[in-house]
CSV table of C-alpha atoms in Angstrom, one decimal:
chain,number,residue,atom,x,y,z
A,1,UNK,CA,0.0,0.0,0.0
A,2,UNK,CA,1.3,3.4,-0.8
A,3,UNK,CA,-0.8,6.5,-0.5
A,4,UNK,CA,0.0,9.5,-2.6
A,5,UNK,CA,-0.6,13.2,-2.2
A,6,UNK,CA,-1.6,15.4,-5.1
A,7,UNK,CA,1.0,18.0,-4.2
A,8,UNK,CA,3.7,15.6,-3.3
A,9,UNK,CA,3.8,16.7,0.3
A,10,UNK,CA,3.2,13.9,2.8
A,11,UNK,CA,1.4,15.0,6.0
A,12,UNK,CA,2.0,13.1,9.2
A,13,UNK,CA,0.6,13.3,12.8
A,14,UNK,CA,3.2,14.1,15.4
A,15,UNK,CA,1.3,15.4,18.5
A,16,UNK,CA,-1.9,14.4,20.3
A,17,UNK,CA,-3.9,16.2,22.9
A,18,UNK,CA,-7.3,15.5,24.5
A,19,UNK,CA,-9.6,16.3,27.3
A,20,UNK,CA,-12.7,14.1,27.1
A,21,UNK,CA,-15.4,12.4,29.2
A,22,UNK,CA,-13.0,9.5,29.6
A,23,UNK,CA,-9.9,11.5,30.8
A,24,UNK,CA,-8.1,14.7,31.0
A,25,UNK,CA,-5.4,13.7,28.5
A,26,UNK,CA,-4.7,11.3,25.6
A,27,UNK,CA,-3.4,8.3,27.6
A,28,UNK,CA,-6.4,8.2,30.0
A,29,UNK,CA,-8.8,8.7,27.1
A,30,UNK,CA,-7.3,5.8,25.1
A,31,UNK,CA,-7.2,3.6,28.2
A,32,UNK,CA,-10.9,4.4,28.8
A,33,UNK,CA,-11.7,3.5,25.2
A,34,UNK,CA,-9.9,0.2,25.4
A,35,UNK,CA,-11.5,-0.6,28.7
A,36,UNK,CA,-15.0,0.0,27.3
A,37,UNK,CA,-15.7,2.6,30.0
A,38,UNK,CA,-18.7,4.9,29.6
A,39,UNK,CA,-18.2,8.6,30.3
A,40,UNK,CA,-21.9,9.2,30.5
A,41,UNK,CA,-23.6,10.0,33.8
A,42,UNK,CA,-26.6,11.4,35.4
A,43,UNK,CA,-26.6,15.2,35.7
A,44,UNK,CA,-27.1,16.1,39.4
A,45,UNK,CA,-27.3,19.9,38.9
A,46,UNK,CA,-30.5,21.6,39.9
A,47,UNK,CA,-31.1,23.0,36.5
A,48,UNK,CA,-31.1,19.5,35.0
A,49,UNK,CA,-33.9,18.2,37.1
A,50,UNK,CA,-37.0,19.5,35.1
A,51,UNK,CA,-35.5,18.3,31.8
A,52,UNK,CA,-36.7,15.3,29.9
A,53,UNK,CA,-33.0,14.4,29.4
A,54,UNK,CA,-30.8,14.4,32.5
A,55,UNK,CA,-27.7,12.6,31.2
A,56,UNK,CA,-24.6,13.8,29.5
A,57,UNK,CA,-20.9,13.0,29.1
A,58,UNK,CA,-19.1,15.8,30.9
A,59,UNK,CA,-15.3,16.1,30.8
A,60,UNK,CA,-13.5,13.9,33.4
A,61,UNK,CA,-11.2,16.8,34.4
A,62,UNK,CA,-12.6,20.3,34.9
A,63,UNK,CA,-10.5,22.7,32.7
A,64,UNK,CA,-10.5,25.4,35.4
A,65,UNK,CA,-8.4,23.0,37.6
A,66,UNK,CA,-5.7,22.8,34.9
A,67,UNK,CA,-5.6,26.4,33.6
A,68,UNK,CA,-4.6,29.5,35.6
A,69,UNK,CA,-7.5,31.4,37.2
A,70,UNK,CA,-7.1,34.7,35.3
A,71,UNK,CA,-6.6,33.0,31.9
A,72,UNK,CA,-9.6,30.7,32.5
A,73,UNK,CA,-12.0,33.5,33.3
A,74,UNK,CA,-11.2,35.2,30.0
A,75,UNK,CA,-12.2,32.0,28.1
A,76,UNK,CA,-15.5,30.4,27.4
A,77,UNK,CA,-15.6,26.8,28.5
A,78,UNK,CA,-15.2,25.9,24.8
A,79,UNK,CA,-11.8,27.7,24.7
A,80,UNK,CA,-10.7,26.4,28.1
A,81,UNK,CA,-11.2,22.8,26.8
A,82,UNK,CA,-9.4,23.7,23.5
A,83,UNK,CA,-6.5,25.2,25.3
A,84,UNK,CA,-6.0,22.2,27.5
A,85,UNK,CA,-6.0,19.8,24.5
A,86,UNK,CA,-3.8,22.1,22.4
A,87,UNK,CA,-1.1,22.5,25.0
A,88,UNK,CA,-1.0,18.8,25.5
A,89,UNK,CA,-0.8,18.2,21.7
A,90,UNK,CA,2.0,20.8,21.3
A,91,UNK,CA,4.0,19.3,24.1
A,92,UNK,CA,3.4,15.8,22.9
A,93,UNK,CA,4.9,16.8,19.6
A,94,UNK,CA,8.0,17.7,21.5
A,95,UNK,CA,7.5,21.4,21.0
A,96,UNK,CA,7.6,24.4,23.4
A,97,UNK,CA,5.4,27.4,23.3
A,98,UNK,CA,6.8,29.7,20.5
A,99,UNK,CA,9.5,27.1,19.8
A,100,UNK,CA,12.4,28.4,17.8
A,101,UNK,CA,12.3,25.3,15.6
A,102,UNK,CA,8.8,26.4,14.3
A,103,UNK,CA,8.7,29.3,11.8
A,104,UNK,CA,5.6,31.2,12.9
A,105,UNK,CA,4.9,32.2,9.3
A,106,UNK,CA,4.7,28.5,8.4
A,107,UNK,CA,2.5,27.5,11.3
A,108,UNK,CA,-1.3,27.4,10.9
A,109,UNK,CA,-4.2,26.6,13.2
A,110,UNK,CA,-7.6,25.2,12.4
A,111,UNK,CA,-9.9,24.6,15.5
A,112,UNK,CA,-13.5,23.8,14.9
A,113,UNK,CA,-16.6,24.2,17.0
A,114,UNK,CA,-20.2,23.3,16.2
A,115,UNK,CA,-21.9,25.8,18.5
A,116,UNK,CA,-19.3,28.0,20.1
A,117,UNK,CA,-19.3,30.1,23.3
A,118,UNK,CA,-22.8,29.4,24.3
A,119,UNK,CA,-22.2,29.7,28.1
A,120,UNK,CA,-20.7,33.1,27.7
A,121,UNK,CA,-23.4,34.3,25.3
A,122,UNK,CA,-26.3,33.3,27.6
A,123,UNK,CA,-24.6,34.3,30.9
A,124,UNK,CA,-23.8,37.8,29.4
A,125,UNK,CA,-27.3,38.3,28.3
A,126,UNK,CA,-28.5,37.3,31.8
A,127,UNK,CA,-26.2,39.9,33.3
A,128,UNK,CA,-27.4,42.6,30.9
A,129,UNK,CA,-31.1,41.8,31.6
A,130,UNK,CA,-30.6,41.7,35.3
A,131,UNK,CA,-28.0,44.4,36.0
A,132,UNK,CA,-27.9,46.6,32.9
A,133,UNK,CA,-25.5,47.1,30.0
A,134,UNK,CA,-22.8,48.7,32.2
A,135,UNK,CA,-22.2,45.3,33.9
A,136,UNK,CA,-21.5,43.1,30.8
A,137,UNK,CA,-18.0,41.8,30.4
A,138,UNK,CA,-15.9,43.6,27.8
A,139,UNK,CA,-14.4,40.2,27.1
A,140,UNK,CA,-17.8,38.6,26.1
A,141,UNK,CA,-17.4,38.9,22.3
A,142,UNK,CA,-13.9,37.6,22.0
A,143,UNK,CA,-14.9,34.8,24.4
A,144,UNK,CA,-18.2,33.8,22.6
A,145,UNK,CA,-17.3,34.3,18.9
A,146,UNK,CA,-17.0,31.1,16.9
A,147,UNK,CA,-13.2,31.5,16.3
A,148,UNK,CA,-12.4,32.3,19.9
A,149,UNK,CA,-10.6,29.0,20.5
A,150,UNK,CA,-8.6,29.1,17.3
A,151,UNK,CA,-7.7,32.7,17.9
A,152,UNK,CA,-6.7,32.1,21.5
A,153,UNK,CA,-4.6,29.0,20.8
A,154,UNK,CA,-3.1,30.7,17.7
A,155,UNK,CA,-2.1,33.7,19.8
A,156,UNK,CA,-0.6,31.6,22.6
A,157,UNK,CA,1.4,29.3,20.3
A,158,UNK,CA,2.3,32.1,17.8
A,159,UNK,CA,0.7,30.8,14.6
A,160,UNK,CA,0.9,33.3,11.7
A,161,UNK,CA,0.2,31.2,8.6
A,162,UNK,CA,-3.6,31.5,9.1
A,163,UNK,CA,-5.9,30.7,12.0
A,164,UNK,CA,-9.2,29.2,11.0
A,165,UNK,CA,-12.5,27.9,12.4
A,166,UNK,CA,-14.5,25.6,10.2
A,167,UNK,CA,-18.2,25.3,11.3
A,168,UNK,CA,-20.2,22.3,10.1
A,169,UNK,CA,-22.1,21.1,13.1
A,170,UNK,CA,-21.1,17.6,14.1
A,171,UNK,CA,-18.7,17.3,11.1
A,172,UNK,CA,-16.8,20.5,12.1
A,173,UNK,CA,-13.6,19.0,13.4
A,174,UNK,CA,-13.1,16.6,10.6
A,175,UNK,CA,-13.3,19.8,8.4
A,176,UNK,CA,-10.5,21.3,10.6
A,177,UNK,CA,-8.4,18.2,10.1
A,178,UNK,CA,-9.0,18.3,6.4
A,179,UNK,CA,-8.3,22.0,6.3
A,180,UNK,CA,-4.9,21.4,8.0
A,181,UNK,CA,-4.1,18.8,5.4
A,182,UNK,CA,-5.0,21.3,2.6
A,183,UNK,CA,-3.1,24.1,4.3
A,184,UNK,CA,0.1,22.0,4.3
A,185,UNK,CA,-0.4,20.4,0.9
A,186,UNK,CA,-1.0,23.8,-0.7
A,187,UNK,CA,2.3,25.0,0.8
A,188,UNK,CA,0.7,27.6,3.0
A,189,UNK,CA,2.2,26.0,6.1
A,190,UNK,CA,4.6,23.3,7.1
A,191,UNK,CA,3.0,22.5,10.5
A,192,UNK,CA,-0.6,22.9,11.8
A,193,UNK,CA,-2.5,22.4,15.0
A,194,UNK,CA,-6.0,21.1,14.2
A,195,UNK,CA,-8.9,19.8,16.0
A,196,UNK,CA,-12.2,20.7,17.6
A,197,UNK,CA,-13.9,21.7,20.8
A,198,UNK,CA,-17.3,21.8,22.4
A,199,UNK,CA,-18.5,22.7,25.9
A,200,UNK,CA,-22.2,23.1,25.8
A,201,UNK,CA,-23.6,20.9,28.5
A,202,UNK,CA,-26.2,23.4,29.4
A,203,UNK,CA,-30.0,23.3,29.7
A,204,UNK,CA,-30.6,25.0,26.4
A,205,UNK,CA,-29.0,22.5,24.1
A,206,UNK,CA,-30.3,19.6,26.2
A,207,UNK,CA,-33.9,21.0,26.0
A,208,UNK,CA,-33.7,21.8,22.3
A,209,UNK,CA,-32.0,18.6,21.1
A,210,UNK,CA,-34.5,16.7,23.2
A,211,UNK,CA,-37.3,18.7,21.6
A,212,UNK,CA,-36.0,17.4,18.2
A,213,UNK,CA,-36.2,13.8,19.6
A,214,UNK,CA,-32.5,13.6,19.0
A,215,UNK,CA,-31.3,12.6,22.5
A,216,UNK,CA,-31.5,9.4,24.4
A,217,UNK,CA,-33.9,9.6,27.3
A,218,UNK,CA,-32.4,6.6,29.1
A,219,UNK,CA,-32.0,8.6,32.3
A,220,UNK,CA,-32.3,5.5,34.5
A,221,UNK,CA,-29.2,3.9,32.8
A,222,UNK,CA,-26.8,6.7,31.8
A,223,UNK,CA,-23.9,4.4,31.0
A,224,UNK,CA,-26.1,2.3,28.7
A,225,UNK,CA,-27.7,5.2,26.9
A,226,UNK,CA,-25.3,5.6,24.0
A,227,UNK,CA,-25.6,2.3,22.1
A,228,UNK,CA,-24.9,2.6,18.3
A,229,UNK,CA,-26.5,-0.2,16.2
A,230,UNK,CA,-28.3,-1.7,19.2
A,231,UNK,CA,-32.0,-2.3,18.4
A,232,UNK,CA,-33.0,-0.3,21.5
A,233,UNK,CA,-31.0,2.8,20.7
A,234,UNK,CA,-33.1,6.0,21.2
A,235,UNK,CA,-30.8,8.9,20.4
A,236,UNK,CA,-27.4,10.4,21.1
A,237,UNK,CA,-25.9,11.5,24.4
A,238,UNK,CA,-24.6,15.1,24.6
A,239,UNK,CA,-20.8,15.1,25.4
A,240,UNK,CA,-18.2,17.8,25.8
A,241,UNK,CA,-14.4,18.0,25.3
A,242,UNK,CA,-11.7,18.9,22.9
A,243,UNK,CA,-9.1,17.0,20.9
A,244,UNK,CA,-6.2,18.4,19.0
A,245,UNK,CA,-3.6,16.9,16.5
A,246,UNK,CA,-0.3,18.4,15.3
A,247,UNK,CA,0.1,17.9,11.6
A,248,UNK,CA,3.4,18.5,9.7
A,249,UNK,CA,5.1,17.5,6.5
A,250,UNK,CA,7.1,14.3,6.7
A,251,UNK,CA,10.3,16.3,6.0
A,252,UNK,CA,9.6,18.8,8.8
A,253,UNK,CA,8.8,16.0,11.3
A,254,UNK,CA,11.9,14.0,10.3
A,255,UNK,CA,14.2,17.1,10.4
A,256,UNK,CA,13.4,17.6,14.1
A,257,UNK,CA,13.2,13.9,15.0
A,258,UNK,CA,9.5,14.0,15.9
A,259,UNK,CA,7.6,10.8,16.8
A,260,UNK,CA,5.2,10.0,14.0
A,261,UNK,CA,1.9,8.5,15.0
A,262,UNK,CA,0.3,8.1,11.5
A,263,UNK,CA,0.0,9.6,8.1
A,264,UNK,CA,-3.0,11.8,7.3
A,265,UNK,CA,-3.4,10.5,3.8
A,266,UNK,CA,-6.6,12.0,2.6
A,267,UNK,CA,-9.9,13.7,3.2
A,268,UNK,CA,-13.3,13.6,1.4
A,269,UNK,CA,-16.1,16.1,1.6
A,270,UNK,CA,-19.7,15.9,0.4
A,271,UNK,CA,-23.0,17.3,1.2
A,272,UNK,CA,-26.4,15.6,1.3
A,273,UNK,CA,-28.5,18.5,0.0
A,274,UNK,CA,-31.4,16.4,1.3
A,275,UNK,CA,-32.6,17.7,4.7
A,276,UNK,CA,-31.3,20.1,7.4
A,277,UNK,CA,-31.2,17.4,10.1
A,278,UNK,CA,-31.9,14.0,8.6
A,279,UNK,CA,-29.3,12.1,6.6
A,280,UNK,CA,-30.3,11.1,3.0
A,281,UNK,CA,-31.4,7.5,3.7
A,282,UNK,CA,-30.0,6.3,0.4
A,283,UNK,CA,-26.5,7.1,1.7
A,284,UNK,CA,-25.5,8.9,-1.5
A,285,UNK,CA,-23.9,11.9,0.3
A,286,UNK,CA,-22.2,10.0,3.1
A,287,UNK,CA,-20.7,7.3,0.8
A,288,UNK,CA,-19.4,10.0,-1.5
A,289,UNK,CA,-17.3,11.4,1.4
A,290,UNK,CA,-15.7,8.0,1.9
A,291,UNK,CA,-15.1,7.5,-1.8
A,292,UNK,CA,-13.5,11.0,-2.1
A,293,UNK,CA,-11.2,10.4,0.9
A,294,UNK,CA,-10.0,7.2,-0.7
A,295,UNK,CA,-9.4,8.9,-4.1
A,296,UNK,CA,-7.7,11.8,-2.3
A,297,UNK,CA,-5.3,9.4,-0.7
A,298,UNK,CA,-4.7,7.4,-3.9
A,299,UNK,CA,-6.0,4.2,-2.2
A,300,UNK,CA,-8.7,1.7,-2.8
A,301,UNK,CA,-11.3,0.1,-0.6
A,302,UNK,CA,-9.1,-3.0,-0.2
A,303,UNK,CA,-6.5,-1.0,1.7
A,304,UNK,CA,-9.1,-0.1,4.4
A,305,UNK,CA,-9.2,-2.3,7.6
A,306,UNK,CA,-11.1,0.0,10.0
A,307,UNK,CA,-13.8,2.6,10.1
A,308,UNK,CA,-14.5,4.7,13.1
A,309,UNK,CA,-18.1,5.5,12.3
A,310,UNK,CA,-20.1,8.7,13.1
A,311,UNK,CA,-22.5,6.3,14.8
A,312,UNK,CA,-24.3,8.6,17.2
A,313,UNK,CA,-26.9,6.0,18.4
A,314,UNK,CA,-29.9,7.5,16.6
A,315,UNK,CA,-32.4,5.1,15.0
A,316,UNK,CA,-32.0,6.4,11.5
A,317,UNK,CA,-28.4,7.6,11.4
A,318,UNK,CA,-26.7,4.4,12.4
A,319,UNK,CA,-28.5,2.4,9.7
A,320,UNK,CA,-27.9,5.0,7.0
A,321,UNK,CA,-24.2,5.0,7.8
A,322,UNK,CA,-23.9,1.2,7.6
A,323,UNK,CA,-25.5,1.4,4.2
A,324,UNK,CA,-23.1,4.2,3.2
A,325,UNK,CA,-20.0,2.4,4.3
A,326,UNK,CA,-21.0,-0.7,2.2
A,327,UNK,CA,-21.9,1.5,-0.7
A,328,UNK,CA,-18.5,3.2,-0.7
A,329,UNK,CA,-16.3,0.2,0.1
A,330,UNK,CA,-18.3,-2.6,-1.7
A,331,UNK,CA,-17.2,-6.2,-1.0
A,332,UNK,CA,-14.1,-4.9,0.8
A,333,UNK,CA,-16.5,-3.9,3.6
A,334,UNK,CA,-16.3,-7.6,4.8
A,335,UNK,CA,-12.7,-7.1,6.0
A,336,UNK,CA,-13.3,-3.8,7.7
A,337,UNK,CA,-13.8,-3.6,11.4
A,338,UNK,CA,-16.3,-0.8,12.2
A,339,UNK,CA,-16.6,0.7,15.7
A,340,UNK,CA,-18.7,3.5,17.3
A,341,UNK,CA,-16.7,5.1,20.1
A,342,UNK,CA,-19.5,7.6,20.9
A,343,UNK,CA,-21.0,4.6,22.8
A,344,UNK,CA,-18.4,5.6,25.5
A,345,UNK,CA,-17.7,9.3,25.0
A,346,UNK,CA,-21.1,10.6,24.0
A,347,UNK,CA,-21.3,13.0,21.1
A,348,UNK,CA,-18.9,15.9,21.3
A,349,UNK,CA,-20.6,17.8,18.4
A,350,UNK,CA,-17.8,20.1,17.1
A,351,UNK,CA,-15.2,18.0,18.9
A,352,UNK,CA,-16.5,14.6,17.7
A,353,UNK,CA,-14.5,14.3,14.5
A,354,UNK,CA,-11.2,15.1,16.2
A,355,UNK,CA,-11.9,12.7,19.1
A,356,UNK,CA,-12.8,9.9,16.7
A,357,UNK,CA,-9.8,10.7,14.5
A,358,UNK,CA,-7.7,10.3,17.6
A,359,UNK,CA,-9.3,6.9,18.3
A,360,UNK,CA,-8.8,5.9,14.6
A,361,UNK,CA,-5.1,6.7,14.4
A,362,UNK,CA,-4.4,5.2,17.8
A,363,UNK,CA,-6.2,2.1,16.6
A,364,UNK,CA,-3.7,1.9,13.7
A,365,UNK,CA,-0.8,2.8,16.0
A,366,UNK,CA,-1.6,0.0,18.4
A,367,UNK,CA,-3.4,-2.3,15.9
A,368,UNK,CA,-6.2,-2.4,18.3
A,369,UNK,CA,-9.8,-1.2,17.7
A,370,UNK,CA,-11.9,-0.2,20.7
A,371,UNK,CA,-15.2,-2.0,21.1
A,372,UNK,CA,-18.7,-0.4,20.6
A,373,UNK,CA,-20.2,-0.9,24.0
A,374,UNK,CA,-23.9,-1.4,24.9
A,375,UNK,CA,-24.7,-3.5,21.8
A,376,UNK,CA,-26.9,-6.1,23.4
A,377,UNK,CA,-28.9,-7.0,20.3
A,378,UNK,CA,-27.4,-5.7,17.1
A,379,UNK,CA,-29.7,-4.2,14.4
A,380,UNK,CA,-30.2,-7.0,11.9
A,381,UNK,CA,-28.9,-6.9,8.3
A,382,UNK,CA,-26.5,-4.0,8.8
A,383,UNK,CA,-24.0,-5.4,6.3
A,384,UNK,CA,-21.0,-4.2,8.3
A,385,UNK,CA,-18.7,-5.9,10.9
A,386,UNK,CA,-19.4,-4.0,14.1
A,387,UNK,CA,-16.7,-4.6,16.8
A,388,UNK,CA,-18.6,-5.4,20.0
A,389,UNK,CA,-15.4,-6.5,21.6
A,390,UNK,CA,-11.8,-5.1,21.4
A,391,UNK,CA,-10.4,-6.3,18.1
A,392,UNK,CA,-6.9,-6.7,16.7
A,393,UNK,CA,-5.8,-5.3,13.4
A,394,UNK,CA,-3.4,-7.2,11.1
A,395,UNK,CA,0.3,-6.5,10.5
A,396,UNK,CA,1.5,-4.4,7.6
A,397,UNK,CA,0.5,-1.0,6.2
A,398,UNK,CA,-3.1,-0.2,7.0
A,399,UNK,CA,-5.6,2.5,6.2
A,400,UNK,CA,-8.5,3.6,8.4
A,401,UNK,CA,-11.3,6.1,7.9
A,402,UNK,CA,-13.1,8.3,10.4
A,403,UNK,CA,-16.6,9.6,9.4
A,404,UNK,CA,-18.3,12.7,10.7
A,405,UNK,CA,-21.7,13.9,9.5
A,406,UNK,CA,-23.4,17.1,10.5
A,407,UNK,CA,-26.7,19.0,10.5
A,408,UNK,CA,-26.9,21.0,7.4
A,409,UNK,CA,-25.9,18.0,5.4
A,410,UNK,CA,-22.2,18.0,5.8
A,411,UNK,CA,-20.2,14.8,5.4
A,412,UNK,CA,-16.5,14.6,6.0
A,413,UNK,CA,-14.3,11.5,6.0
A,414,UNK,CA,-10.6,11.6,6.9
A,415,UNK,CA,-8.2,8.8,6.1
A,416,UNK,CA,-5.2,7.8,8.2
A,417,UNK,CA,-2.6,5.2,7.4
A,418,UNK,CA,0.3,3.8,9.5
A,419,UNK,CA,2.8,4.6,6.7
A,420,UNK,CA,5.9,6.3,8.2
A,421,UNK,CA,4.6,5.7,11.7
A,422,UNK,CA,7.1,4.9,14.5
A,423,UNK,CA,6.5,2.1,16.9
A,424,UNK,CA,4.2,3.1,19.8
A,425,UNK,CA,6.1,4.9,22.5
A,426,UNK,CA,6.3,2.8,25.7
A,427,UNK,CA,5.4,5.9,27.8
A,428,UNK,CA,2.6,6.9,25.5
A,429,UNK,CA,-1.1,6.0,25.2
A,430,UNK,CA,-1.8,2.3,25.4
A,431,UNK,CA,0.5,1.2,28.2
A,432,UNK,CA,-2.2,2.1,30.7
A,433,UNK,CA,-4.7,-0.1,29.0
B,1,UNK,CA,-14.0,57.5,55.7
B,2,UNK,CA,-11.5,55.1,54.1
B,3,UNK,CA,-7.8,56.2,54.1
B,4,UNK,CA,-5.8,56.4,50.9
B,5,UNK,CA,-4.0,53.2,51.8
B,6,UNK,CA,-7.3,51.4,52.4
B,7,UNK,CA,-8.6,52.5,49.0
B,8,UNK,CA,-5.3,51.4,47.3
B,9,UNK,CA,-5.4,48.0,49.1
B,10,UNK,CA,-9.0,47.4,47.9
B,11,UNK,CA,-8.1,48.5,44.4
B,12,UNK,CA,-5.1,46.2,44.4
B,13,UNK,CA,-7.5,43.3,45.3
B,14,UNK,CA,-9.6,44.2,42.3
B,15,UNK,CA,-6.7,44.4,39.9
B,16,UNK,CA,-5.4,41.1,41.2
B,17,UNK,CA,-8.8,39.5,40.7
B,18,UNK,CA,-9.3,40.8,37.2
B,19,UNK,CA,-5.8,40.8,35.7
B,20,UNK,CA,-3.9,38.4,37.9
B,21,UNK,CA,-1.3,41.1,38.9
B,22,UNK,CA,0.2,40.6,42.3
B,23,UNK,CA,-1.6,42.9,44.8
B,24,UNK,CA,1.8,44.0,46.2
B,25,UNK,CA,2.7,45.5,42.8
B,26,UNK,CA,-0.3,47.7,42.7
B,27,UNK,CA,1.4,50.9,44.2
B,28,UNK,CA,0.4,54.5,43.7
B,29,UNK,CA,3.2,55.3,41.2
B,30,UNK,CA,2.5,52.4,38.9
B,31,UNK,CA,1.0,52.8,35.5
B,32,UNK,CA,-1.8,50.3,34.7
B,33,UNK,CA,-0.7,49.7,31.2
B,34,UNK,CA,3.1,50.3,31.2
B,35,UNK,CA,4.0,48.9,34.6
B,36,UNK,CA,1.2,46.4,35.5
B,37,UNK,CA,0.5,45.2,31.9
B,38,UNK,CA,-3.2,45.6,32.3
B,39,UNK,CA,-4.8,45.6,28.8
B,40,UNK,CA,-7.7,47.9,27.7
B,41,UNK,CA,-10.5,45.4,28.2
B,42,UNK,CA,-9.2,44.4,31.7
B,43,UNK,CA,-9.2,48.1,32.5
B,44,UNK,CA,-12.9,48.3,31.6
B,45,UNK,CA,-13.5,45.4,34.0
B,46,UNK,CA,-11.5,47.1,36.7
B,47,UNK,CA,-13.4,50.4,36.3
B,48,UNK,CA,-16.8,48.6,36.6
B,49,UNK,CA,-15.6,46.7,39.7
B,50,UNK,CA,-14.4,50.0,41.2
B,51,UNK,CA,-17.9,51.5,40.6
B,52,UNK,CA,-19.5,48.6,42.4
B,53,UNK,CA,-16.9,48.4,45.2
B,54,UNK,CA,-16.7,52.2,46.0
B,55,UNK,CA,-20.2,53.2,45.0
B,56,UNK,CA,-18.9,55.8,42.6
B,57,UNK,CA,-19.5,56.6,38.9
B,58,UNK,CA,-16.6,56.6,36.5
B,59,UNK,CA,-17.7,58.1,33.2
B,60,UNK,CA,-15.8,56.8,30.1
B,61,UNK,CA,-14.2,60.3,29.6
B,62,UNK,CA,-12.9,60.2,33.2
B,63,UNK,CA,-11.8,56.6,32.9
B,64,UNK,CA,-9.2,57.3,30.2
B,65,UNK,CA,-7.4,59.8,32.4
B,66,UNK,CA,-6.8,57.2,35.1
B,67,UNK,CA,-3.3,56.2,34.0
B,68,UNK,CA,-1.7,55.3,37.3
B,69,UNK,CA,-3.0,53.6,40.5
B,70,UNK,CA,-2.5,57.0,42.2
B,71,UNK,CA,-4.8,58.6,39.6
B,72,UNK,CA,-7.5,56.0,40.3
B,73,UNK,CA,-7.2,56.3,44.1
B,74,UNK,CA,-7.4,60.1,43.9
B,75,UNK,CA,-10.4,59.9,41.7
B,76,UNK,CA,-12.2,57.6,44.1
B,77,UNK,CA,-11.4,59.9,47.0
B,78,UNK,CA,-12.7,62.9,45.2
B,79,UNK,CA,-15.8,61.1,44.0
B,80,UNK,CA,-16.6,59.9,47.5
B,81,UNK,CA,-15.9,63.3,49.2
């Protein structure tokens, strides 16, 4: 297997950072995924009690306990989470803040969010209504704006090649990964920090997603609520967190002796143009994203051994995605291990693509696919091989795809391979599993 | 009636809370921007906190004249007199 880039520039992943419902960093998150642990729990806050949905996957480690007090109070929760993950990813890549080995003019950032600074927006409005305009925070706009996280992280790390915020609902952070790939391939940057963040566990999204009938109402069994492809699935579970990846050219990575986790070999976009919130049940749009990702990487379906599915645990979505995977990969689907890690993490919305890309590339790195938990009775006739236990991947060069689909119709698939990857670091993710 | 030192100490607490500057550094001769590295948006927060704490009004046109900690303390003393 040999992927090829249209521009001749190979892009590799050299740094990982995460703060998720399973842990405050990458090793604890990966260990949680391998252990099949659910990050979903009952919300005990008073505001949650009247709601029809009282479960969510909140982050395991509060970002305010990690960041300094003054910096934290100038960030929406969204940006607090993004900052924690970005700093871990940058350090994991072996880099220091404003590292002299990184040319700021060749360093870009793309950090996605689906909703943005919701807490700041609503809290500021409450202050204005109750106490008047003189009492609103002058920091409110730079905290709540969609590109607050990208701007804040870009400022802190000194990125001058371009700092971007793709917004595509639940496909947002796969767009940011794809944008980082493009940025480097087009020669606009040699290194990029990409990923996504979301911190909107708040009564408004819980009430409105519930009103759409999109959320699981399994309040009596929170850990069992997110159950992709199980016949009794009844919706997704709202999660929060942030995940970041450091991307760079193979040459840039090798020149500084960086550890290489994986190659980001391709990305594919499509749009359903079918409905604002429902996927096209024929799977035309979704399968096109996979097909385009394969073509972009110069690979075929036979190279793919693993798909981390969008798999949100909704009745329609999970079935449509299974159809779309088979539509795109054909008979080769039989040798593809598919998993749905949202069964453990809940749905991070704008952070979902980055979290599941992390799971995808670590699955390649460790040749181990996390299980989809809570599948008691699998939906019949899916036509895909769902991993309901932890599964091993074969030796050799492998390709894996992460799917993310969003309201508005967006479909984005990103494709990783283990070409150029170094052996797993003994002190890194996996040894705690 | 609070003394100048009591007002300075209370202001120092506010500056520490808003901008993370050590309260010991908030002395009368210090410039908010040049010495204490307080940015313009933090200055707005400080002014609003001063209005709440000392029950004074600081119109925007007055606020921009408050360059040093001493300027602010003197303004508060005058406004409360």
